[in-house]
CSV table of N, CA and C in Angstrom, one decimal:
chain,number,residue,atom,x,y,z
E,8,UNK,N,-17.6,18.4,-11.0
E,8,UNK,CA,-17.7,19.7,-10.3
E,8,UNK,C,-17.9,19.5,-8.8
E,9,UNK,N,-18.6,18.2,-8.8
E,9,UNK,CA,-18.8,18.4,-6.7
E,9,UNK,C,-17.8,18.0,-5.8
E,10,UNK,N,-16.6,17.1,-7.0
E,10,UNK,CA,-15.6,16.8,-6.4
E,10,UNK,C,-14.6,17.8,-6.1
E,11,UNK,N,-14.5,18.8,-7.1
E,11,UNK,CA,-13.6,19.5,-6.3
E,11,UNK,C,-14.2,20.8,-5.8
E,12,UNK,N,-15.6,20.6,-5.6
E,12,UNK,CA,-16.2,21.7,-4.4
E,12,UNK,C,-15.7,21.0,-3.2
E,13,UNK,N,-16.1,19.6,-2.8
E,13,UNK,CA,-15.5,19.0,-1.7
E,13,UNK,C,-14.0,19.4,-1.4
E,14,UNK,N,-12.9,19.1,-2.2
E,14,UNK,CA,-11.9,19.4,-2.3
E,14,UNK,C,-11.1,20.5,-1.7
E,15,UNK,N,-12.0,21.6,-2.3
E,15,UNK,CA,-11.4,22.9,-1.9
E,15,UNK,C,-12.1,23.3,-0.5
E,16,UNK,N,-13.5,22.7,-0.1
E,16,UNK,CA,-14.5,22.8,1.4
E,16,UNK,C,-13.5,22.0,2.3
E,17,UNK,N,-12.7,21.1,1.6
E,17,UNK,CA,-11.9,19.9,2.9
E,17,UNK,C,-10.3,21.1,3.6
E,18,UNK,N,-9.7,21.3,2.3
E,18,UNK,CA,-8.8,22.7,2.0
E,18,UNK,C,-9.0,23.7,3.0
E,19,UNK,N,-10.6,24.4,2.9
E,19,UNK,CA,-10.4,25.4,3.7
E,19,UNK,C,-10.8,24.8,4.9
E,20,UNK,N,-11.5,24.7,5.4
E,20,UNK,CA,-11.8,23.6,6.6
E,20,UNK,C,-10.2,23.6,7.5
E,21,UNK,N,-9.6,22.4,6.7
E,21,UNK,CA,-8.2,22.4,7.1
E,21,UNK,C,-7.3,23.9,7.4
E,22,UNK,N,-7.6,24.9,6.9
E,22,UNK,CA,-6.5,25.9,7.0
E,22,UNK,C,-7.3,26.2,8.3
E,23,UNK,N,-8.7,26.7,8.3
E,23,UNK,CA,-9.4,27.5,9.3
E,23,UNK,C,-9.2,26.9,10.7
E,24,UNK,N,-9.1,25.6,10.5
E,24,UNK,CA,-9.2,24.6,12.0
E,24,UNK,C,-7.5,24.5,12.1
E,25,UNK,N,-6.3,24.9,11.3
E,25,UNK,CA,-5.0,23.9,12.1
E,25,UNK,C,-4.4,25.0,11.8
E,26,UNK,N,-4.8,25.4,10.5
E,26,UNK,CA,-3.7,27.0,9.9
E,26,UNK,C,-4.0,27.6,11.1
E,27,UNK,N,-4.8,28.4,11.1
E,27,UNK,CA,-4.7,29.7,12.1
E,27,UNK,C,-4.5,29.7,13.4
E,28,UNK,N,-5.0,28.6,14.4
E,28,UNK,CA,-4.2,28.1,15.4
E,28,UNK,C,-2.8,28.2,15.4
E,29,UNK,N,-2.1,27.0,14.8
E,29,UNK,CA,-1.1,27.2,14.8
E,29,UNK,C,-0.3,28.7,14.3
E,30,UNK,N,-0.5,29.3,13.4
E,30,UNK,CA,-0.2,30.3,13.0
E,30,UNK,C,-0.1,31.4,14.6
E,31,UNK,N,-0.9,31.3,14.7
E,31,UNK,CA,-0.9,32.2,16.4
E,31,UNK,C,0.0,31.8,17.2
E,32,UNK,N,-0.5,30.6,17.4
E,32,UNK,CA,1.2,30.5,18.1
E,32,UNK,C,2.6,30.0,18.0
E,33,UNK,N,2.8,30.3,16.7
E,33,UNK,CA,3.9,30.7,16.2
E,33,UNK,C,4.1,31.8,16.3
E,34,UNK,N,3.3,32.8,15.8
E,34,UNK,CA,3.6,34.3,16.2
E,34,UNK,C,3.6,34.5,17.7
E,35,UNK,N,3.4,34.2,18.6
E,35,UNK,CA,3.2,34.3,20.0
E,35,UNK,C,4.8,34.0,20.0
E,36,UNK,N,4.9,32.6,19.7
E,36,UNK,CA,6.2,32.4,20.5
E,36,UNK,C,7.3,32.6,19.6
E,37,UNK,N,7.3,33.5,18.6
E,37,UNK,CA,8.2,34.3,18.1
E,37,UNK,C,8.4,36.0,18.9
E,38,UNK,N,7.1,36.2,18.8
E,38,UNK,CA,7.4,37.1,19.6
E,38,UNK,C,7.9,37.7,20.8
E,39,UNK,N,7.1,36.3,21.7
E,39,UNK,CA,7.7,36.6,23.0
E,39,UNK,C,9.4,36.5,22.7
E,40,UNK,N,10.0,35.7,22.2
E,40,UNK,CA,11.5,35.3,22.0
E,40,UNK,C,11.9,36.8,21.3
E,41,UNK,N,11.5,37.4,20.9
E,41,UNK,CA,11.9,38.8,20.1
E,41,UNK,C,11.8,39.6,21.1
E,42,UNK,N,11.0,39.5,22.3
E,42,UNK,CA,11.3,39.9,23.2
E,42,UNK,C,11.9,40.2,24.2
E,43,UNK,N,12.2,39.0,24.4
E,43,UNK,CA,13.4,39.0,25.2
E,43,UNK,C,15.0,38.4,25.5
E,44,UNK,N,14.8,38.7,24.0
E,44,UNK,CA,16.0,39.0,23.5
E,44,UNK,C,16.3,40.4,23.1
E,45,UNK,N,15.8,41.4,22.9
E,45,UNK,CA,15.9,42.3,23.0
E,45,UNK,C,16.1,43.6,24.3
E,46,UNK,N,17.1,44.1,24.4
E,46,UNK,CA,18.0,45.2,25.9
E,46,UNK,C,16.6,45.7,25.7
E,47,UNK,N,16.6,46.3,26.9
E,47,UNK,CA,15.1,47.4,27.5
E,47,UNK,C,15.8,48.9,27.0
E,48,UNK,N,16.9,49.0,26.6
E,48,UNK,CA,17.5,50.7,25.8
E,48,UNK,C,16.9,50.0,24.3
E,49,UNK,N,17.2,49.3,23.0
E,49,UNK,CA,17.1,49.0,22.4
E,49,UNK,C,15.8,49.8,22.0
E,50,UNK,N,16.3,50.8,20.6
E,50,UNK,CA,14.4,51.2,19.8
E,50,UNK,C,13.5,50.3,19.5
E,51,UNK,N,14.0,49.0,19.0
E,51,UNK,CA,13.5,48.1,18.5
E,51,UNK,C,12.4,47.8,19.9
E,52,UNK,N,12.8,47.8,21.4
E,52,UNK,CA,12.3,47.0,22.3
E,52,UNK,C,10.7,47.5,22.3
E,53,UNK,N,10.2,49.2,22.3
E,53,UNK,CA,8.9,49.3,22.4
E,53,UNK,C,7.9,48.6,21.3
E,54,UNK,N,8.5,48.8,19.7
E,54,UNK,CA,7.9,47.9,19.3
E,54,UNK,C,7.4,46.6,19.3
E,55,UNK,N,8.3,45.3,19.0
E,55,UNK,CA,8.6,44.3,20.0
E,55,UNK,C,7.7,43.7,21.1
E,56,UNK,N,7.3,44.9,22.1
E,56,UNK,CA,6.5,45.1,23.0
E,56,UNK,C,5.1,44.9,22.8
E,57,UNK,N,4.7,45.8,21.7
E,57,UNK,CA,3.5,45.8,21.3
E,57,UNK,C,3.3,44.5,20.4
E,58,UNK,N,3.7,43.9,19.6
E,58,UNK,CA,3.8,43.3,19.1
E,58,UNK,C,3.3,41.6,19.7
E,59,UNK,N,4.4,41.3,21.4
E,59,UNK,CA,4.1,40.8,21.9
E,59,UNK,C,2.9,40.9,22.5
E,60,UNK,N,2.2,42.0,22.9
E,60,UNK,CA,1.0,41.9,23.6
E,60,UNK,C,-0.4,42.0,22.7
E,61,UNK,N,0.0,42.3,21.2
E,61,UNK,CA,-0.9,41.6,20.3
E,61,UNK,C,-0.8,40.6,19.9
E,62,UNK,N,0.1,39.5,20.0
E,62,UNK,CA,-0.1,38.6,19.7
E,62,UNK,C,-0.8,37.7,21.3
E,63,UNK,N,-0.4,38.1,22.2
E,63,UNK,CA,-0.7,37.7,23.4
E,63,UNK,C,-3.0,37.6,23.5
E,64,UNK,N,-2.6,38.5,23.3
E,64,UNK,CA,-4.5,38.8,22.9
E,64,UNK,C,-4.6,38.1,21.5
E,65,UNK,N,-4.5,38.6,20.3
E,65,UNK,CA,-5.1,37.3,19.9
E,65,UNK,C,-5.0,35.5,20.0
E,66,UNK,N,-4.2,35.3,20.6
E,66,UNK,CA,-4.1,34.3,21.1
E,66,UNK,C,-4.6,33.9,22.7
E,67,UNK,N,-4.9,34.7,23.5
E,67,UNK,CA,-6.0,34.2,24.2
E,67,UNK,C,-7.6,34.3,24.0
E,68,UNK,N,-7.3,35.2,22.8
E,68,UNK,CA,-8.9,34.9,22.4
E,68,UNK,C,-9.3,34.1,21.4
E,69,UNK,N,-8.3,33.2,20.9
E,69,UNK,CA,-9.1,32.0,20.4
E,69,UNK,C,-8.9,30.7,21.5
E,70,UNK,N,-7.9,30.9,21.9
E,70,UNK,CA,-8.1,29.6,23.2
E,70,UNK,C,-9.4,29.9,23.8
E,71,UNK,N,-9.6,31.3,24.4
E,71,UNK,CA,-11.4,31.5,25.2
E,71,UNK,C,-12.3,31.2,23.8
E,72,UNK,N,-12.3,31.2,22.6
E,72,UNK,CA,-13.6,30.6,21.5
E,72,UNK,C,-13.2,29.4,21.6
E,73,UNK,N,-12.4,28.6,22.0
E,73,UNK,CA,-11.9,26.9,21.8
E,73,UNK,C,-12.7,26.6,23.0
E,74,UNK,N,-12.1,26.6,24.2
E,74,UNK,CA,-13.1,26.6,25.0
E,74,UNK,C,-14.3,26.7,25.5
E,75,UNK,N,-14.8,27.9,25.1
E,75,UNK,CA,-16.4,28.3,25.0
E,75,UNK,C,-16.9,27.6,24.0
E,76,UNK,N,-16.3,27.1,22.7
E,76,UNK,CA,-16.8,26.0,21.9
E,76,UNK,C,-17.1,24.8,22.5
E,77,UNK,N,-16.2,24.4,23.1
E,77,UNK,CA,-16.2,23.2,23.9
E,77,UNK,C,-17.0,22.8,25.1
E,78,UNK,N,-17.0,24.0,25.5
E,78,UNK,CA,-18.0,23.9,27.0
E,78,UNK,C,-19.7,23.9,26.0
E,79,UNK,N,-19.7,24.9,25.2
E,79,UNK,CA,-21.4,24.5,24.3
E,79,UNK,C,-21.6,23.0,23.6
E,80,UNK,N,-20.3,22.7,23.6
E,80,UNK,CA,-20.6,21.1,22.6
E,80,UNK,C,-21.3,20.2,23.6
E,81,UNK,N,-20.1,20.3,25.0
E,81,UNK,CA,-20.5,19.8,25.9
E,81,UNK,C,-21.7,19.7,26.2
E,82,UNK,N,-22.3,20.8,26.6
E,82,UNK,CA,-23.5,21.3,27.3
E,82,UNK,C,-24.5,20.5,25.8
E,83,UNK,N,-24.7,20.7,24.8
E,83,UNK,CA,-25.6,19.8,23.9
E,83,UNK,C,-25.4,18.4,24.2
E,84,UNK,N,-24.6,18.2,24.2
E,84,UNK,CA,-24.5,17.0,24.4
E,84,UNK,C,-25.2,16.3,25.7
E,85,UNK,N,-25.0,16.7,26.6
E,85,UNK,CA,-25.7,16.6,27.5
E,85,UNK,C,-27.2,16.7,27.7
E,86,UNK,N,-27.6,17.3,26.8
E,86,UNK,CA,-29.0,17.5,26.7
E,86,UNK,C,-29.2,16.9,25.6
E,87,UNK,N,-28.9,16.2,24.8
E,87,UNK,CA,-29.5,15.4,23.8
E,87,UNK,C,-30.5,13.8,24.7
């Protein structure tokens, strides 16, 4: 039984730290490309739009939590 608690704790671990990262910016840079490739007449384009600039935000707000992770690891470390 503890082996495959570890198992599935290594599992999610793995998705939370590489999945969702990457996931973002895959959707980022699908989107941006769906953007501009699409004419500024095009219905499709305001959607698209939005699309782009939510993906744009959530993807600079885990780079600013990667970061700000990084600058507090730092900063302990420092003070250990």
């Amino acid at each position: 039984m503890n082996d495959a608690n570890i198992l599935i704790t290594g599992i999610i671990e793995l998705i939370l730290i590489i999945g969702i990262p990457v996931g973002l910016l895959i959707f980022f840079i699908v989107s941006l490309v769906n953007l501009c490739r699409t004419p500024k007449d095009h219905p499709k384009y305001r959607g698209r739009k939005t699309a782009f600039i939510v993906s744009a935000v959530l993807f600079g707000l885990l780079t600013a939590l990667i970061i700000g992770f990084m600058v507090l690891l730092t900063s302990a470390m420092n003070h250990m």
